[in-house]
Every structure is written in C-alpha cells, then in structure tokens.
Short mmCIF file of C-alpha atoms in Angstrom, two decimals:
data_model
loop_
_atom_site.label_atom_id
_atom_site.label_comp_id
_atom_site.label_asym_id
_atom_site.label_seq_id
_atom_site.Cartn_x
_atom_site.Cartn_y
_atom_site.Cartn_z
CA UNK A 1 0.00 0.00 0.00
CA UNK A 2 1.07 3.29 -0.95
CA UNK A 3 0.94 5.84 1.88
CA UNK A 4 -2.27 7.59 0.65
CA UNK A 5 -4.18 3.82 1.00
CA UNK A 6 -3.41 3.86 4.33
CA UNK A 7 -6.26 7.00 4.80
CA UNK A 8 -8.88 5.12 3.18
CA UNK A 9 -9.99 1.50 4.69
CA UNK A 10 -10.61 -1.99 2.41
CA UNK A 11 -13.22 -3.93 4.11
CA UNK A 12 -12.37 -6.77 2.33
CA UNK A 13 -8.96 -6.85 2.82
CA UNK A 14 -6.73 -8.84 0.43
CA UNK A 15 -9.69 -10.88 -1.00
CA UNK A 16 -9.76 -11.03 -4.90
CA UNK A 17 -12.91 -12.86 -6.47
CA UNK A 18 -11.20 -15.81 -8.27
CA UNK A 19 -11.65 -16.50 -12.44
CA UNK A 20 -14.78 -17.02 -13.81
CA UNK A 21 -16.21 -16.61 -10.28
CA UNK A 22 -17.57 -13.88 -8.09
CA UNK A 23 -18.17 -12.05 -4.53
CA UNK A 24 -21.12 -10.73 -2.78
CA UNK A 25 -19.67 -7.89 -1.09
CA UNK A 26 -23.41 -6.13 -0.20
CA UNK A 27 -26.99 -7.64 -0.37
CA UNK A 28 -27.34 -8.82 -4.40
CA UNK A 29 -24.58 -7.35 -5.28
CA UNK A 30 -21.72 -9.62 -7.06
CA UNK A 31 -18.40 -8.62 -7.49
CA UNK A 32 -16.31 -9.60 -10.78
CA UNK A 33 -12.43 -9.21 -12.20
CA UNK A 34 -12.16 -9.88 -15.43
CA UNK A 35 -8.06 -9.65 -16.94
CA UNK A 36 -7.18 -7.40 -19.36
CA UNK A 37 -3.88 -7.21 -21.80
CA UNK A 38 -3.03 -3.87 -20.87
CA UNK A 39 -0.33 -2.15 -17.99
CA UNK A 40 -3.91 -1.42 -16.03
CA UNK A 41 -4.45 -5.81 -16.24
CA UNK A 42 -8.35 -6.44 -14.85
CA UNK A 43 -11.64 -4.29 -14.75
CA UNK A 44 -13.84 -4.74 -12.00
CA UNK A 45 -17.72 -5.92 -13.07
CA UNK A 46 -20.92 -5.63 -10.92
CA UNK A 47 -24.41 -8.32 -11.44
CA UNK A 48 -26.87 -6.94 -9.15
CA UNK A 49 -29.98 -9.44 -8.26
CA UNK A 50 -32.88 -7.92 -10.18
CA UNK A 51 -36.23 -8.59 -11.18
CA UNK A 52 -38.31 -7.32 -13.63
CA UNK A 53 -41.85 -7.62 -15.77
CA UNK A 54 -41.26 -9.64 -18.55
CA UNK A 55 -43.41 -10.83 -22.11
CA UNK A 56 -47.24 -11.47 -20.60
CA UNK A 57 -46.64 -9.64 -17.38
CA UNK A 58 -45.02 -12.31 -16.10
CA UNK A 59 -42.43 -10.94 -13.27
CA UNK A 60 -38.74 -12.51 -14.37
CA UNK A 61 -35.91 -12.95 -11.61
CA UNK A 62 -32.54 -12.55 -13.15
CA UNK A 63 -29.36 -10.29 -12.72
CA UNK A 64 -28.65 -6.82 -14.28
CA UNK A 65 -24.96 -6.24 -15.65
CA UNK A 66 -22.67 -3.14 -14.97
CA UNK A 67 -20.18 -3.10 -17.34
CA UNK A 68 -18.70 -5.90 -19.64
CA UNK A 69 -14.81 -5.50 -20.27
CA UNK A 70 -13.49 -5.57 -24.06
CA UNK A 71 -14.35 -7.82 -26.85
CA UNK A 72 -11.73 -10.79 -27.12
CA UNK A 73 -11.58 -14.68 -27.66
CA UNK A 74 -10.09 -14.49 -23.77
CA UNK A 75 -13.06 -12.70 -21.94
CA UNK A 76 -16.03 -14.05 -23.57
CA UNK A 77 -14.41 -17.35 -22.13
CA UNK A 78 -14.51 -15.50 -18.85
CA UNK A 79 -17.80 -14.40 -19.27
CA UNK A 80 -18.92 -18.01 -20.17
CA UNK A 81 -17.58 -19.10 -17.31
CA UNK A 82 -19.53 -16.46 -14.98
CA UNK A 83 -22.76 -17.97 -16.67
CA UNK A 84 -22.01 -21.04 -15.59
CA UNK A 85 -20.62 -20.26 -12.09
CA UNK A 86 -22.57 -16.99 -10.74
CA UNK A 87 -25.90 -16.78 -12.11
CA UNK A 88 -27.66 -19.70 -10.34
CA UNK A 89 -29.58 -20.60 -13.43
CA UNK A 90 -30.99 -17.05 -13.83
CA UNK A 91 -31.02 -15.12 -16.99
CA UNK A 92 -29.51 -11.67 -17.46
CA UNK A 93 -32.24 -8.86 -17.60
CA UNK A 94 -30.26 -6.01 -18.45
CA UNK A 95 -26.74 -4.52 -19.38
CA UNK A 96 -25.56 -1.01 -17.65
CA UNK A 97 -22.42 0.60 -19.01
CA UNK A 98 -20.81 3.59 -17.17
CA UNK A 99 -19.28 4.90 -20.10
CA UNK A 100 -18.29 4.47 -22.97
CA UNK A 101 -14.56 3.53 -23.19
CA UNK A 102 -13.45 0.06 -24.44
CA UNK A 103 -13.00 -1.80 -21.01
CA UNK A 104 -16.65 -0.65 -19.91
CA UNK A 105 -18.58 -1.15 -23.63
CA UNK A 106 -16.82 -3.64 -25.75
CA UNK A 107 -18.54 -6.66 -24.74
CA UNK A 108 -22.65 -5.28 -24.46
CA UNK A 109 -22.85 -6.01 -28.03
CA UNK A 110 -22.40 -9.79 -27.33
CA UNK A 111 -23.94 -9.84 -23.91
CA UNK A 112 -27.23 -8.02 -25.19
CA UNK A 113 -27.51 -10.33 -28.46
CA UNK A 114 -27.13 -13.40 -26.10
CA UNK A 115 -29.51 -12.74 -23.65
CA UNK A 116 -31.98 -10.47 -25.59
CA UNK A 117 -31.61 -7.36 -23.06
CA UNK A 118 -31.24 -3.43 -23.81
CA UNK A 119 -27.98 -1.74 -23.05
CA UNK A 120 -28.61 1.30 -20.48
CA UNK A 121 -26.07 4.01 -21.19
CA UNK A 122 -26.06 7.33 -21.62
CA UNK A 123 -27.14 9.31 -24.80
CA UNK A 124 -23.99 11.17 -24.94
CA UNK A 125 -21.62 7.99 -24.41
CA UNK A 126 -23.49 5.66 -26.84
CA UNK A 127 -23.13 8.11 -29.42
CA UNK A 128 -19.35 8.82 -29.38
CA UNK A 129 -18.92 5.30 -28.99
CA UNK A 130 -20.58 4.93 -32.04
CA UNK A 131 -18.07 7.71 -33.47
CA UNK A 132 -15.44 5.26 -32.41
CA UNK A 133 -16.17 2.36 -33.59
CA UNK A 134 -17.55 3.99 -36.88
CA UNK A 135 -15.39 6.64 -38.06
CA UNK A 136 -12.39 6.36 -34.83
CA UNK A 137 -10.85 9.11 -36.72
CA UNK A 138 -10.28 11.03 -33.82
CA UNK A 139 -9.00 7.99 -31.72
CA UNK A 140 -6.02 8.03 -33.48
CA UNK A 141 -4.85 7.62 -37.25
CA UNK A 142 -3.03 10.40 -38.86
CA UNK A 143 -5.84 13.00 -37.32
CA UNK A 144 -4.19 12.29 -34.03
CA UNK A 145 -0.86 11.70 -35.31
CA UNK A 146 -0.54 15.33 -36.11
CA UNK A 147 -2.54 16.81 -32.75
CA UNK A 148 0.42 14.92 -30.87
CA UNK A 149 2.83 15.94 -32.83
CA UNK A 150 1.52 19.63 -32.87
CA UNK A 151 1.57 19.26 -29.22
CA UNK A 152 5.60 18.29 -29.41
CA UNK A 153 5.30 14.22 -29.37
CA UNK A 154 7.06 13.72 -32.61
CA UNK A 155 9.29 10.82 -31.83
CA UNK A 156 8.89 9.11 -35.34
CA UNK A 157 7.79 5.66 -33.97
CA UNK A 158 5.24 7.02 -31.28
CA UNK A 159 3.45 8.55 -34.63
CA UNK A 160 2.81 5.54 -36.28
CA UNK A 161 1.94 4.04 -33.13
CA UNK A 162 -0.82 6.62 -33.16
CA UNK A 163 -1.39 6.11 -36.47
CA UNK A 164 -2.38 2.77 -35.97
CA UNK A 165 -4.90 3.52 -33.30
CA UNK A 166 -6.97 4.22 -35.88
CA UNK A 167 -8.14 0.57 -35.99
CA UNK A 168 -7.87 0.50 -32.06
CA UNK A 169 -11.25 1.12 -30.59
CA UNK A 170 -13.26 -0.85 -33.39
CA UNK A 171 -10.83 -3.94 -32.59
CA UNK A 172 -11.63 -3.83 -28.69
CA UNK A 173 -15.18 -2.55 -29.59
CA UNK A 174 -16.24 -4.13 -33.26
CA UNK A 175 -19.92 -3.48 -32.94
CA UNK A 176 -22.46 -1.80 -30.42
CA UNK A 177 -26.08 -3.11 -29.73
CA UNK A 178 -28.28 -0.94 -32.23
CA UNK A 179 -30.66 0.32 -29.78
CA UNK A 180 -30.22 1.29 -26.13
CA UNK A 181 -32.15 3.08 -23.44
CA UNK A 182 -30.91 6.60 -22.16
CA UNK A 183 -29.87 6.79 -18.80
CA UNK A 184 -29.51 10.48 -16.74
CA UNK A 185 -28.90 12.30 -14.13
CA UNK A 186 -30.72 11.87 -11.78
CA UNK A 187 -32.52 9.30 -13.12
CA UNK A 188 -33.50 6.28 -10.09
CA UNK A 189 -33.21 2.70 -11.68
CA UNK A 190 -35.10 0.35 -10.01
CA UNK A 191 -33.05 -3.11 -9.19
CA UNK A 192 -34.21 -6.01 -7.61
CA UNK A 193 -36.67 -3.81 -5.68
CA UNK A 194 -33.50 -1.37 -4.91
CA UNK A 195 -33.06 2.15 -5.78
CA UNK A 196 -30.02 3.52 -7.63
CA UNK A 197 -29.47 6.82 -8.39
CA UNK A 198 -27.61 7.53 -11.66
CA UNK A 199 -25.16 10.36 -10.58
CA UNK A 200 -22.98 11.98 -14.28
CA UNK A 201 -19.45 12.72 -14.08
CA UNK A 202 -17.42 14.66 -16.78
CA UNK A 203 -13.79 15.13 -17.48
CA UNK A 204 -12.87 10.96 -18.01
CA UNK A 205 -15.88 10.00 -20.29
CA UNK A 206 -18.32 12.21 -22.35
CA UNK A 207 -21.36 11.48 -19.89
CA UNK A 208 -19.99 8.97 -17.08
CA UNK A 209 -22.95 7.36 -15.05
CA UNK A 210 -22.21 6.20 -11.35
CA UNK A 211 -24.98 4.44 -9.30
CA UNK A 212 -25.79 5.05 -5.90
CA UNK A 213 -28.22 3.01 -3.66
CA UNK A 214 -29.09 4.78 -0.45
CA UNK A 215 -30.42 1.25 0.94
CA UNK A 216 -27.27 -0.26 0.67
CA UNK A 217 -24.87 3.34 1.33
CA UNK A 218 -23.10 1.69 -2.19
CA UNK A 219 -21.56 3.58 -4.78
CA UNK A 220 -20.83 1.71 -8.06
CA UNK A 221 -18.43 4.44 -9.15
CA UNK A 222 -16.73 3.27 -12.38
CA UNK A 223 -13.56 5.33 -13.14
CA UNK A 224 -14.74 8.30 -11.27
CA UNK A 225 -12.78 7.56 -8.57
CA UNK A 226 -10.61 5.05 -7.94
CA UNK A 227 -8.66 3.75 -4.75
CA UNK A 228 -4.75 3.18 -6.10
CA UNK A 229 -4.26 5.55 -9.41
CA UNK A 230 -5.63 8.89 -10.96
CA UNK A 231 -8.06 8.71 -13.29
CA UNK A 232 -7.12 9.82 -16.79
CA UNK A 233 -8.42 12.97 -17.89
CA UNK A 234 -7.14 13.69 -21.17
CA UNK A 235 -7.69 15.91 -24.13
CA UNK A 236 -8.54 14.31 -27.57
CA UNK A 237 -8.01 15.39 -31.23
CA UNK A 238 -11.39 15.71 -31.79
CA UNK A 239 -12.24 18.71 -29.16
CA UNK A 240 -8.80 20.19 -29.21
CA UNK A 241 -9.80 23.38 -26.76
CA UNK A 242 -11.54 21.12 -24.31
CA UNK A 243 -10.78 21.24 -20.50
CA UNK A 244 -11.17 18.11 -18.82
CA UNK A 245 -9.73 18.77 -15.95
CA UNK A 246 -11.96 21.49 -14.59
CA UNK A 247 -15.03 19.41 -15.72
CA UNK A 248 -13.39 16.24 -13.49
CA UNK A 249 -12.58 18.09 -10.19
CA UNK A 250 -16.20 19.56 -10.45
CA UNK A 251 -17.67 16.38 -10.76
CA UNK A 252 -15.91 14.76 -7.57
CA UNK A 253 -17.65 17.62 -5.63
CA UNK A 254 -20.99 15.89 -6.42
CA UNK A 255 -20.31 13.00 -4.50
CA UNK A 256 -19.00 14.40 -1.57
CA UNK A 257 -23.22 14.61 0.00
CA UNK A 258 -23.02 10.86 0.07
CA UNK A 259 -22.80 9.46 3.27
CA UNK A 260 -19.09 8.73 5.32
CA UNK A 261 -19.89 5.16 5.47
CA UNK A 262 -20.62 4.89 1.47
CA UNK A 263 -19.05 1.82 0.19
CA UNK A 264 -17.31 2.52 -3.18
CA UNK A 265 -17.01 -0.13 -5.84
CA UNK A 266 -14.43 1.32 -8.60
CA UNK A 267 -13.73 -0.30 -12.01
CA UNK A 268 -9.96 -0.59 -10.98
CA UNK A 269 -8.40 -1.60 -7.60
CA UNK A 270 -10.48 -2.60 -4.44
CA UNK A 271 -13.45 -1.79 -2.73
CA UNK A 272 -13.30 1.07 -0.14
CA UNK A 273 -14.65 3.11 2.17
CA UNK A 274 -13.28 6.63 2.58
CA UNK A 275 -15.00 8.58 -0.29
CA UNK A 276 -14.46 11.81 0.89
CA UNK A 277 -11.01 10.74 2.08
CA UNK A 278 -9.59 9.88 -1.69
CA UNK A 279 -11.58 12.81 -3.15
CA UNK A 280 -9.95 14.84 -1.09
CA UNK A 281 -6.60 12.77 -2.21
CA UNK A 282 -7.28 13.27 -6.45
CA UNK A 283 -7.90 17.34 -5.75
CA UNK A 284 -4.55 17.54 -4.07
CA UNK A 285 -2.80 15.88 -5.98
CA UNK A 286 -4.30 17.56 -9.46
CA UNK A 287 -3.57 20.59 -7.32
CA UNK A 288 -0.04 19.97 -7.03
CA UNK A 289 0.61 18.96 -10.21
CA UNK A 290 -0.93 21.70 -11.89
CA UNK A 291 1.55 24.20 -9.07
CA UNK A 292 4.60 22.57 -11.19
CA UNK A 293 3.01 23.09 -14.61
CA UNK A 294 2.55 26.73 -14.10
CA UNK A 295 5.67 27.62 -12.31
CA UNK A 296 8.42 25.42 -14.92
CA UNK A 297 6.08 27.56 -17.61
CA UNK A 298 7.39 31.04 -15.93
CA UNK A 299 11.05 29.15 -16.35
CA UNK A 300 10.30 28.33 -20.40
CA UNK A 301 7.35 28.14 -22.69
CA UNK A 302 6.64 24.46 -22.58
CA UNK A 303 4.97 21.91 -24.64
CA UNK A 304 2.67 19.15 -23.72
CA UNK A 305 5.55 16.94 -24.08
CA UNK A 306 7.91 18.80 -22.52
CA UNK A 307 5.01 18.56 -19.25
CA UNK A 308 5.22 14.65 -19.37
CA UNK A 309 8.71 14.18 -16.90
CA UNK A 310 6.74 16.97 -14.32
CA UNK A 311 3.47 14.26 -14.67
CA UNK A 312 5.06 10.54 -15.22
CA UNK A 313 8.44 9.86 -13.24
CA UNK A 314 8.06 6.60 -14.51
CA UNK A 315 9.08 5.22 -18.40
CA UNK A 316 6.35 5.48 -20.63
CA UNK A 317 5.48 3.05 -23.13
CA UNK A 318 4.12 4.41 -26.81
CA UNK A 319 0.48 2.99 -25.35
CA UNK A 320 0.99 4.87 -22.11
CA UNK A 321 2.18 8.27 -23.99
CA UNK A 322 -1.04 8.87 -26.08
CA UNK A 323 -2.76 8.55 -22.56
CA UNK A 324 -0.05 10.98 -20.76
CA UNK A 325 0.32 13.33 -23.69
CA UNK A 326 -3.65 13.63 -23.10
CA UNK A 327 -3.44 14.52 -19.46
CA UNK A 328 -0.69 16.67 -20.10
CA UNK A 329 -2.59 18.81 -22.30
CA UNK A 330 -5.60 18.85 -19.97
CA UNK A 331 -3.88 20.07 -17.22
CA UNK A 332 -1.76 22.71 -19.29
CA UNK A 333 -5.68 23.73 -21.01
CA UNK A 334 -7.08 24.05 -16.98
CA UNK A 335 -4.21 26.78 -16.48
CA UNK A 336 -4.48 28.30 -20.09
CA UNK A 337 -8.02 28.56 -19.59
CA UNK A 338 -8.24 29.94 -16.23
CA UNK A 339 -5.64 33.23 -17.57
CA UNK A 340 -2.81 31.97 -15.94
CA UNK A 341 -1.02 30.46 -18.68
CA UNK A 342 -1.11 31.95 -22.48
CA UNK A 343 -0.65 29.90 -25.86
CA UNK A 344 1.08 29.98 -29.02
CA UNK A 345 2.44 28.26 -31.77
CA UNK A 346 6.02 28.67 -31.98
CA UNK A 347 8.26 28.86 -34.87
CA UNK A 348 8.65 24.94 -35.66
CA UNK A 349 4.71 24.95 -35.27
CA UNK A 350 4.65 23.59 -31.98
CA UNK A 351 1.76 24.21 -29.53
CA UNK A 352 3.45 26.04 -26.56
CA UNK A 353 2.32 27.91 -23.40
CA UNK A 354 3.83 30.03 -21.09
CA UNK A 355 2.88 32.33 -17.84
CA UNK A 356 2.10 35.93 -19.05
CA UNK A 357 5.18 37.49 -17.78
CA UNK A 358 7.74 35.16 -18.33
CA UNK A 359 8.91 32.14 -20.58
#
C-alpha cells in the first residue's frame, strides 16, 4: 500500500474474487475481475440481483450487468464461465455501461444479443462510442498523429503508433447493440426492488454514469474515482480546446453529500470506504501537479511533451504516452483557460504555453 491507501480503509482486505467466479460484497450485489492485456491488467464488473416484468406480465428474476470489459476470444471465455458459475440458473435482464470507453462497452454487443436485453447508457456515451467504432478518426490515425505531434510528441515511432490507433477502438469494440435506453442524471433505476441513483461525471468520459443506492450506502463508481491511481483525464483530437480537468474536479464535488460510510465499488483496484477521504486525495494531488506546470512555464514556454517528466516519473510506453500526452494537455488547457497560462504556436509549429510574464 502506498501511503495515501493507508487514509482510506478496504473492508475486504486482500480478497480477490477468483476466475470465472464472483463475490457478494453487499446484499445482491456480485463482485467480478475480469483480466485485461493492458499495464492497467483487470476491470472490475458488478451483477446486481434484479427482477423485472417480462413478455405477458409475467415478473422474471434474473441479474442486471454493470459493465462488460473488451471484446476478445479471452473474456467471452470469462464471461462463459460467470454464466455457468454466478448466475444460479438465472437469466440476465439487463446490461448497464458507465461509459463508454473500451473496457466498460466492448462486450454489451455480445452480452445483449445473447440474452436479448437493452444496453442502459447514456445518450452522450453511446453516441461517441458509435463515433469510435464507426469513423475512430479522432481515436487516433493520422488525425491524431498530427494533434500529438503539434503538441511536441514527434518521436517518429510514437506517430505511427498513433497512427495505428486508428483501428484501435473498433478492434476492442467491433460493434455496439443498435438500440439502447438513455440513462440520466438523476434518473433512479429500479433493481431487484433497490433504488439507484444515476449520478454523471465529466472530465474521463463524455457522460460517465455512477450508481448510488441509499439502501445499501453503495456507490458503483466506475472510473470516477478510484482507490490506487488517478483517473485519466485527457484531451482528444477531436475537441482540441476542451478542458477536462476542470469538468473532473467539479464532478468529484458531487459525491461528496453521500454518506461517510458509502461503500465505493471502482472499475480498478479494491473496494473502499473513505469517499471523501480519496476525493480529497485526487484534488490535491491535481492541485499539485498543476503548481509545477505553471511555475516550470514562468522558467520556459513548454509543450505538452515537454510537461510529461513533471506528470510521469516513470518510463512510458508508446500505449501509455497517447494517454499521458492527453493529461498533459488537460492540465496545461485548466491553467491556459483559467488566464494563468497563455498559448502559441512557436516557430517549428509547436503548440506552446507560457505564464504571461515570463517564458
């Protein structure tokens, strides 16, 4: 445990659920880790005990889904084990996805087909989705290519890594169920006779979704917040001026009414209590980070890339730069737009900004 985990408290201590099988960690609600092939190596799933009014009015017992990992040979095994091993017999009735990136929404293609259910997502994050998968343009390919390189990455073979992201989302995500059901904020779902409250969060996803059940003081909080890491905010290619950042620390601020005893079930790491604890933890430490953006820009007019050894202390693999040259920019945008640092393109047509006075 790093020294921040110490502040916030893991009821279940080391326990992990084990492949192809699951936890109940609060009253009907299961807790799933499914591996992924990436530096970040499992995603955390939730099936919640529902039941709901099926064909003829007849009421149908069953378990929702909340979120369903990427599309591969290697989870749809996993997944066909958690039939088998967690359901007790009973069908799935219905597929929530947080959001809309390719560990949450790559599978509920496969997963709604199979079992004949409606994905529940929000409007906003089903429809870039459907950008990615579509026309991914944005994503990556030579559109992105040249945003990173405008923004000083232009190490030649971290450009055609980027360049071949063009074909990344569609192969983690090849299709998306053709119809889905709009979830918002604010909205209550009704599972299994429980309410959750959908709660949006901005800044990491177009239109994030967390659930809340009072009844249970549970939080499913998907990448909102998460106990052990930071959770990306980045700027894309395809809303160059956007600021992330700003939208992300506002967000936390909405779940800081939720009670002290709130048990938090993230998409990455462990379940914890100590919500306001690690909130508390992320605006720090954007805080910080953001002190030693803005005073290395009154030192020299800096780049996003030139940002990345102030960020990362750690090596950075080309997969991990297009996610670092991302945050980068979105915490260099939070200053730019707040007035305290200014932009320009400089003479090699790099992107470049610097405090008013100085650089």
């Amino acid at each position: 445990m790093n020294p921040l985990e110490h502040q916030i408290h893991y009821p279940l201590g080391d326990a992990l659920p084990s492949e192809g099988g699951s936890i109940e960690i609060a009253p009907g609600v299961h807790w799933i880790r499914v591996g992924l092939p990436f530096a970040l190596d499992h995603i955390n799933l939730w099936l919640l005990r529902d039941r709901q009014l099926g064909a003829g009015g007849v009421m149908l017992d069953g378990w929702t889904v909340v979120d369903c990992c990427i599309d591969s040979a290697a989870t749809r095994e996993q997944w066909e084990q958690i039939f088998v091993n967690c359901l007790g017999g009973l069908p799935i009735l219905r597929v929530i996805v947080t959001h809309m990136h390719p560990d949450h929404i790559g599978l509920a293609h496969w997963l709604c087909e199979r079992w004949d259910v409606r994905l529940w997502i929000s409007a906003t994050d089903y429809n870039v989705a459907r950008v990615a998968v579509y026309d991914p343009q944005g994503f990556g390919g030579e559109a992105g290519a040249d945003f990173y390189a405008l923004h000083g990455a232009q190490d030649p073979s971290f450009l055609d890594h980027v360049r071949g992201r063009a074909s990344y989302f569609p192969t983690l995500v090849p299709a998306l169920p053709p119809r889905f059901r709009r979830i918002m904020d604010g909205d209550t779902l009704d599972i299994g006779g429980r309410a959750w409250r959908c709660i949006s969060g901005y800044g990491h996803a177009p239109e994030h979704m967390a659930l809340f059940c009072a009844e249970l003081t549970t939080l499913i909080s998907g990448d909102m917040v998460l106990p052990r890491i930071s959770t990306n905010v980045s700027v894309h290619a395809s809303e160059p001026e956007a600021n992330p950042l700003q939208l992300f620390l506002t967000s936390l601020l909405r779940y800081l009414d939720l009670p002290e005893s709130t048990l938090v079930l993230p998409s990455h790491g462990k379940p914890f209590i100590g919500l306001a604890t690690r909130i508390a933890q992320l605006q720090d430490h954007h805080r910080e980070r953001l002190s030693e953006i803005l005073q290395a820009a009154h030192d020299r007019a800096l780049s996003a890339a030139d940002t990345l050894p102030i960020l990362f202390q750690r090596k950075l693999d080309t997969h991990q730069m297009t996610f670092a040259m991302g945050e980068a920019l979105a915490h260099l945008h939070h200053l730019w737009i707040d007035g305290k640092l200014e932009r320009f393109l400089d003479q090699a047509g790099v992107q470049r900004f610097r405090a008013p006075n100085g650089g």
